[in-house]
Amino acid sequence: MLKSKGNLHFQRKFLSIPYAIFMILFVVLPMLLIIGYAATDQSGTPSVGNLLTFFSDANNINTLIISLIIGFGNTALCLIVGYPVAYFLAKKELGFTMATVLLFVMPMWINFVLRTAATRDLMFWLGLNGGDHPYIATMVGMVYNYLPFTILPLYTTMIKMDKNLIEASYDLGARPAQTFIRTIIPMTMPGIVSAAMMVFMPTMSSYVISDVMGERKISLIGNSIQLYFDQGLWHMGSLVALIMLVMILLGSFLTRNIKTEDDARGGLW
């Protein structure tokens, strides 16, 4: 019996080999290459010149600030729009099913560039073309493309909410606003954090939406990465990509103490 368990454990280790190979080839090695390029100059000599060049260039700082503003703005708008949508979709008494949720996901099945171009044409027809209103047009394109990435994690969190806690809040005399702030939001916080992480960083690294919707009048950090690599400046491009990675790690570090779904459902009172 012990021998069979040992063999089973040994076989399970073999099952992880393809995953380990994939991670090494397509995650670890590319990351080492990016770090290597970012930490060296054109001759391959270790240098911090790329870092100094990036933060001493006013255009790069301006691009980073604009990217942060648009990233935070898009994340906020997606949460404002997506939260009530996900909440009503999660209300079982209203008869919504996963098929209804798929209606919000179906546009994602269309090619990303084609979908963005169609949104640009619609905005132009409404009189909000990117040439005259680049920031408004870009934000509309961002919200449209990333809203499903907000709704889905919120929806999957909300369908697991303990409705008894909400009813108990009302029974204890809490007003709807108090129940929402002190009961519902804590229970859905894991979904909020997940949605924010899925929207914020892709928004900053996106360049197709800003190019198409803003008619190239807005440059985000993703545009900088693309431009550096197109010009053959692999070291600067890798540095900017590494800065993005550091921001992702920083965001993960700051949200590491957010309650898990099980903790949120069980530790509100």
Short mmCIF file of C-alpha atoms in Angstrom, two decimals:
data_model
loop_
_atom_site.label_atom_id
_atom_site.label_comp_id
_atom_site.label_asym_id
_atom_site.label_seq_id
_atom_site.Cartn_x
_atom_site.Cartn_y
_atom_site.Cartn_z
CA MET A 1 0.00 0.00 0.00
CA LEU A 2 2.77 2.42 0.91
CA LYS A 3 4.63 1.45 -2.24
CA SER A 4 1.62 2.19 -4.43
CA LYS A 5 1.18 5.58 -2.80
CA GLY A 6 4.84 6.33 -3.40
CA ASN A 7 4.52 5.36 -7.06
CA LEU A 8 1.44 7.56 -7.41
CA HIS A 9 3.28 10.51 -5.87
CA PHE A 10 6.22 9.85 -8.20
CA GLN A 11 3.91 9.82 -11.24
CA ARG A 12 2.34 13.12 -10.21
CA LYS A 13 5.79 14.68 -10.14
CA PHE A 14 6.23 13.66 -13.77
CA LEU A 15 2.99 15.42 -14.67
CA SER A 16 4.50 18.74 -13.56
CA ILE A 17 7.48 18.44 -15.91
CA PRO A 18 5.74 19.91 -19.02
CA TYR A 19 4.49 22.83 -16.93
CA ALA A 20 7.97 23.43 -15.51
CA ILE A 21 9.51 23.35 -19.00
CA PHE A 22 6.90 25.81 -20.26
CA MET A 23 7.52 28.18 -17.35
CA ILE A 24 11.28 28.08 -17.88
CA LEU A 25 11.11 28.64 -21.65
CA PHE A 26 8.35 31.23 -21.83
CA VAL A 27 8.44 32.99 -18.45
CA VAL A 28 11.80 32.69 -16.71
CA LEU A 29 14.10 33.00 -19.72
CA PRO A 30 12.23 35.97 -21.28
CA MET A 31 12.26 37.73 -17.91
CA LEU A 32 16.00 37.16 -17.57
CA LEU A 33 16.51 38.57 -21.07
CA ILE A 34 14.48 41.67 -20.24
CA ILE A 35 16.42 42.22 -17.01
CA GLY A 36 19.69 41.65 -18.85
CA TYR A 37 18.86 44.16 -21.59
CA ALA A 38 17.55 46.70 -19.09
CA ALA A 39 20.71 46.53 -16.98
CA THR A 40 23.18 46.92 -19.87
CA ASP A 41 23.99 49.48 -22.54
CA GLN A 42 24.23 48.97 -26.30
CA SER A 43 27.67 47.37 -25.94
CA GLY A 44 26.40 44.88 -23.34
CA THR A 45 28.24 46.54 -20.44
CA PRO A 46 26.36 46.69 -17.12
CA SER A 47 25.03 50.21 -16.69
CA VAL A 48 22.33 52.28 -15.04
CA GLY A 49 22.37 54.70 -17.94
CA ASN A 50 19.03 53.45 -19.28
CA LEU A 51 17.36 54.19 -15.95
CA LEU A 52 18.92 57.65 -15.75
CA THR A 53 17.99 58.39 -19.35
CA PHE A 54 14.37 57.40 -18.80
CA PHE A 55 13.81 59.48 -15.66
CA SER A 56 15.76 62.46 -16.98
CA ASP A 57 13.62 62.73 -20.11
CA ALA A 58 10.59 64.98 -19.60
CA ASN A 59 8.70 63.19 -22.38
CA ASN A 60 9.08 59.84 -20.62
CA ILE A 61 7.93 61.28 -17.29
CA ASN A 62 4.95 62.93 -19.01
CA THR A 63 4.06 59.64 -20.71
CA LEU A 64 4.27 57.80 -17.40
CA ILE A 65 2.03 60.37 -15.66
CA ILE A 66 -0.54 60.30 -18.46
CA SER A 67 -0.51 56.49 -18.39
CA LEU A 68 -1.11 56.48 -14.64
CA ILE A 69 -3.97 58.97 -14.94
CA ILE A 70 -5.66 57.03 -17.74
CA GLY A 71 -5.00 53.76 -15.94
CA PHE A 72 -6.59 54.96 -12.69
CA GLY A 73 -9.40 56.68 -14.58
CA ASN A 74 -10.26 53.62 -16.64
CA THR A 75 -10.11 51.37 -13.59
CA ALA A 76 -12.44 53.69 -11.66
CA LEU A 77 -14.91 53.99 -14.53
CA CYS A 78 -14.94 50.23 -15.14
CA LEU A 79 -15.64 49.60 -11.44
CA ILE A 80 -18.35 52.27 -11.32
CA VAL A 81 -20.07 50.80 -14.37
CA GLY A 82 -19.27 47.14 -13.82
CA TYR A 83 -20.06 46.85 -10.10
CA PRO A 84 -23.83 47.45 -10.35
CA VAL A 85 -24.02 45.34 -13.51
CA ALA A 86 -22.28 42.42 -11.80
CA TYR A 87 -24.42 42.89 -8.68
CA PHE A 88 -27.70 42.61 -10.57
CA LEU A 89 -26.42 39.70 -12.65
CA ALA A 90 -25.53 37.88 -9.42
CA LYS A 91 -29.04 38.26 -7.95
CA LYS A 92 -30.45 34.77 -8.45
CA GLU A 93 -33.99 35.89 -7.69
CA LEU A 94 -33.95 37.96 -10.87
CA GLY A 95 -33.40 34.84 -12.93
CA PHE A 96 -30.08 35.82 -14.52
CA THR A 97 -27.86 32.94 -15.63
CA MET A 98 -24.34 32.52 -16.92
CA ALA A 99 -25.76 32.81 -20.43
CA THR A 100 -26.68 36.42 -19.64
CA VAL A 101 -23.18 37.07 -18.38
CA LEU A 102 -21.80 35.74 -21.66
CA LEU A 103 -23.55 38.59 -23.46
CA PHE A 104 -21.00 40.92 -21.90
CA VAL A 105 -18.15 38.62 -22.91
CA MET A 106 -19.21 37.97 -26.51
CA PRO A 107 -17.69 41.23 -27.87
CA MET A 108 -14.33 39.91 -26.67
CA TRP A 109 -14.61 37.14 -29.26
CA ILE A 110 -14.23 39.72 -32.01
CA ASN A 111 -10.73 40.71 -33.11
CA PHE A 112 -9.32 43.36 -30.75
CA VAL A 113 -8.20 45.77 -33.49
CA LEU A 114 -11.43 45.37 -35.45
CA ARG A 115 -13.48 45.97 -32.30
CA THR A 116 -11.51 49.11 -31.49
CA ALA A 117 -11.84 50.43 -35.04
CA ALA A 118 -15.60 49.87 -34.95
CA THR A 119 -15.80 51.79 -31.68
CA ARG A 120 -13.82 54.65 -33.25
CA ASP A 121 -16.25 54.81 -36.19
CA LEU A 122 -19.21 54.83 -33.79
CA MET A 123 -17.65 57.65 -31.77
CA PHE A 124 -17.00 59.59 -34.99
CA TRP A 125 -20.66 59.16 -35.97
CA LEU A 126 -21.65 60.54 -32.54
CA GLY A 127 -19.40 63.56 -33.06
CA LEU A 128 -16.67 62.53 -30.58
CA ASN A 129 -13.78 61.80 -32.92
CA GLY A 130 -10.31 61.26 -31.56
CA GLY A 131 -8.86 64.20 -33.42
CA ASP A 132 -10.93 66.75 -31.49
CA HIS A 133 -11.47 64.81 -28.26
CA PRO A 134 -8.56 62.35 -27.97
CA TYR A 135 -8.84 61.77 -24.21
CA ILE A 136 -12.61 61.24 -24.23
CA ALA A 137 -12.44 58.91 -27.22
CA THR A 138 -9.56 56.97 -25.68
CA MET A 139 -11.37 56.56 -22.36
CA VAL A 140 -14.50 55.32 -24.13
CA GLY A 141 -12.41 52.76 -25.99
CA MET A 142 -10.65 51.69 -22.80
CA VAL A 143 -13.87 51.24 -20.82
CA TYR A 144 -15.54 49.35 -23.65
CA ASN A 145 -12.64 46.93 -24.07
CA TYR A 146 -11.86 46.31 -20.39
CA LEU A 147 -15.35 46.36 -18.86
CA PRO A 148 -15.83 42.57 -19.23
CA PHE A 149 -12.57 42.05 -17.28
CA THR A 150 -14.24 43.99 -14.46
CA ILE A 151 -17.64 42.32 -14.57
CA LEU A 152 -16.45 38.70 -14.57
CA PRO A 153 -14.33 38.69 -11.37
CA LEU A 154 -16.96 40.79 -9.58
CA TYR A 155 -19.72 38.44 -10.73
CA THR A 156 -17.88 35.30 -9.62
CA THR A 157 -17.32 36.88 -6.21
CA MET A 158 -20.86 38.17 -5.80
CA ILE A 159 -22.58 34.86 -6.58
CA LYS A 160 -20.74 33.44 -3.54
CA MET A 161 -21.85 36.19 -1.14
CA ASP A 162 -23.59 35.04 2.03
CA LYS A 163 -27.04 36.57 1.62
CA ASN A 164 -27.79 35.81 5.28
CA LEU A 165 -25.28 38.48 6.32
CA ILE A 166 -27.07 41.05 4.19
CA GLU A 167 -30.44 40.10 5.69
CA ALA A 168 -28.94 40.21 9.18
CA SER A 169 -27.66 43.71 8.49
CA TYR A 170 -31.17 44.88 7.60
CA ASP A 171 -32.65 43.08 10.61
CA LEU A 172 -30.21 44.93 12.87
CA GLY A 173 -31.54 48.25 11.58
CA ALA A 174 -28.85 49.17 9.06
CA ARG A 175 -29.88 51.43 6.22
CA PRO A 176 -29.25 50.29 2.60
CA ALA A 177 -26.22 52.57 2.32
CA GLN A 178 -24.76 51.22 5.57
CA THR A 179 -25.38 47.64 4.47
CA PHE A 180 -23.70 48.31 1.14
CA ILE A 181 -20.62 49.95 2.68
CA ARG A 182 -20.13 47.73 5.73
CA THR A 183 -21.38 44.37 4.46
CA ILE A 184 -21.53 44.06 0.68
CA ILE A 185 -18.30 45.88 -0.19
CA PRO A 186 -16.16 43.84 2.28
CA MET A 187 -17.60 40.61 0.88
CA THR A 188 -16.85 41.68 -2.69
CA MET A 189 -13.43 43.20 -1.99
CA PRO A 190 -11.52 40.22 -3.47
CA GLY A 191 -13.42 40.72 -6.73
CA ILE A 192 -12.80 44.47 -6.67
CA VAL A 193 -9.06 43.99 -6.23
CA SER A 194 -8.93 41.30 -8.90
CA ALA A 195 -10.88 43.46 -11.36
CA ALA A 196 -8.69 46.49 -10.65
CA MET A 197 -5.49 44.51 -11.24
CA MET A 198 -6.87 43.05 -14.48
CA VAL A 199 -7.77 46.51 -15.82
CA PHE A 200 -5.13 48.92 -14.52
CA MET A 201 -1.90 47.43 -15.87
CA PRO A 202 -3.26 46.35 -19.29
CA THR A 203 -4.63 49.88 -19.71
CA MET A 204 -1.21 51.42 -19.17
CA SER A 205 0.53 48.94 -21.48
CA SER A 206 -2.06 49.23 -24.24
CA TYR A 207 -1.12 51.22 -27.33
CA VAL A 208 -3.63 50.06 -29.96
CA ILE A 209 -6.59 51.73 -28.26
CA SER A 210 -4.80 55.04 -27.73
CA ASP A 211 -3.47 55.01 -31.31
CA VAL A 212 -6.82 54.14 -32.93
CA MET A 213 -9.22 56.03 -30.66
CA GLY A 214 -6.97 59.02 -29.92
CA GLU A 215 -5.60 59.18 -33.47
CA ARG A 216 -2.03 58.99 -32.12
CA LYS A 217 -2.44 62.16 -30.07
CA ILE A 218 -2.02 60.26 -26.79
CA SER A 219 1.11 58.30 -25.92
CA LEU A 220 0.95 55.71 -23.17
CA ILE A 221 3.74 53.64 -21.66
CA GLY A 222 2.84 50.85 -24.07
CA ASN A 223 3.47 53.21 -26.98
CA SER A 224 6.93 53.93 -25.58
CA ILE A 225 7.78 50.23 -25.38
CA GLN A 226 6.61 49.67 -28.95
CA LEU A 227 8.51 52.71 -30.21
CA TYR A 228 11.78 51.70 -28.54
CA PHE A 229 11.63 48.18 -29.94
CA ASP A 230 10.65 49.42 -33.41
CA GLN A 231 13.72 51.67 -33.37
CA GLY A 232 15.96 48.81 -32.30
CA LEU A 233 16.50 50.29 -28.82
CA TRP A 234 16.04 46.97 -27.04
CA HIS A 235 17.78 48.10 -23.87
CA MET A 236 15.52 51.12 -23.30
CA GLY A 237 12.44 49.13 -24.31
CA SER A 238 13.36 46.40 -21.85
CA LEU A 239 13.86 48.98 -19.10
CA VAL A 240 10.37 50.42 -19.64
CA ALA A 241 8.92 46.90 -19.64
CA LEU A 242 10.80 46.20 -16.41
CA ILE A 243 9.34 49.36 -14.86
CA MET A 244 5.90 48.02 -15.75
CA LEU A 245 6.76 44.71 -14.10
CA VAL A 246 7.91 46.48 -10.93
CA MET A 247 4.60 48.36 -10.83
CA ILE A 248 2.71 45.07 -11.13
CA LEU A 249 4.75 43.55 -8.31
CA LEU A 250 4.21 46.66 -6.20
CA GLY A 251 0.46 46.45 -6.77
CA SER A 252 0.48 42.78 -5.80
CA PHE A 253 2.47 43.59 -2.67
CA LEU A 254 0.08 46.35 -1.61
CA THR A 255 -2.96 44.09 -2.05
CA ARG A 256 -1.44 40.98 -0.48
CA ASN A 257 -3.42 41.46 2.75
CA ILE A 258 -6.81 41.72 1.03
CA LYS A 259 -9.09 39.06 2.46
CA THR A 260 -9.77 35.98 0.45
CA GLU A 261 -13.34 35.23 -0.53
CA ASP A 262 -13.77 32.73 2.29
CA ASP A 263 -12.38 35.15 4.89
CA ALA A 264 -14.55 37.98 3.57
CA ARG A 265 -17.69 35.89 3.79
CA GLY A 266 -16.97 34.68 7.28
CA GLY A 267 -15.40 37.60 9.11
CA LEU A 268 -17.59 40.63 8.69
CA TRP A 269 -19.16 40.90 12.12
#
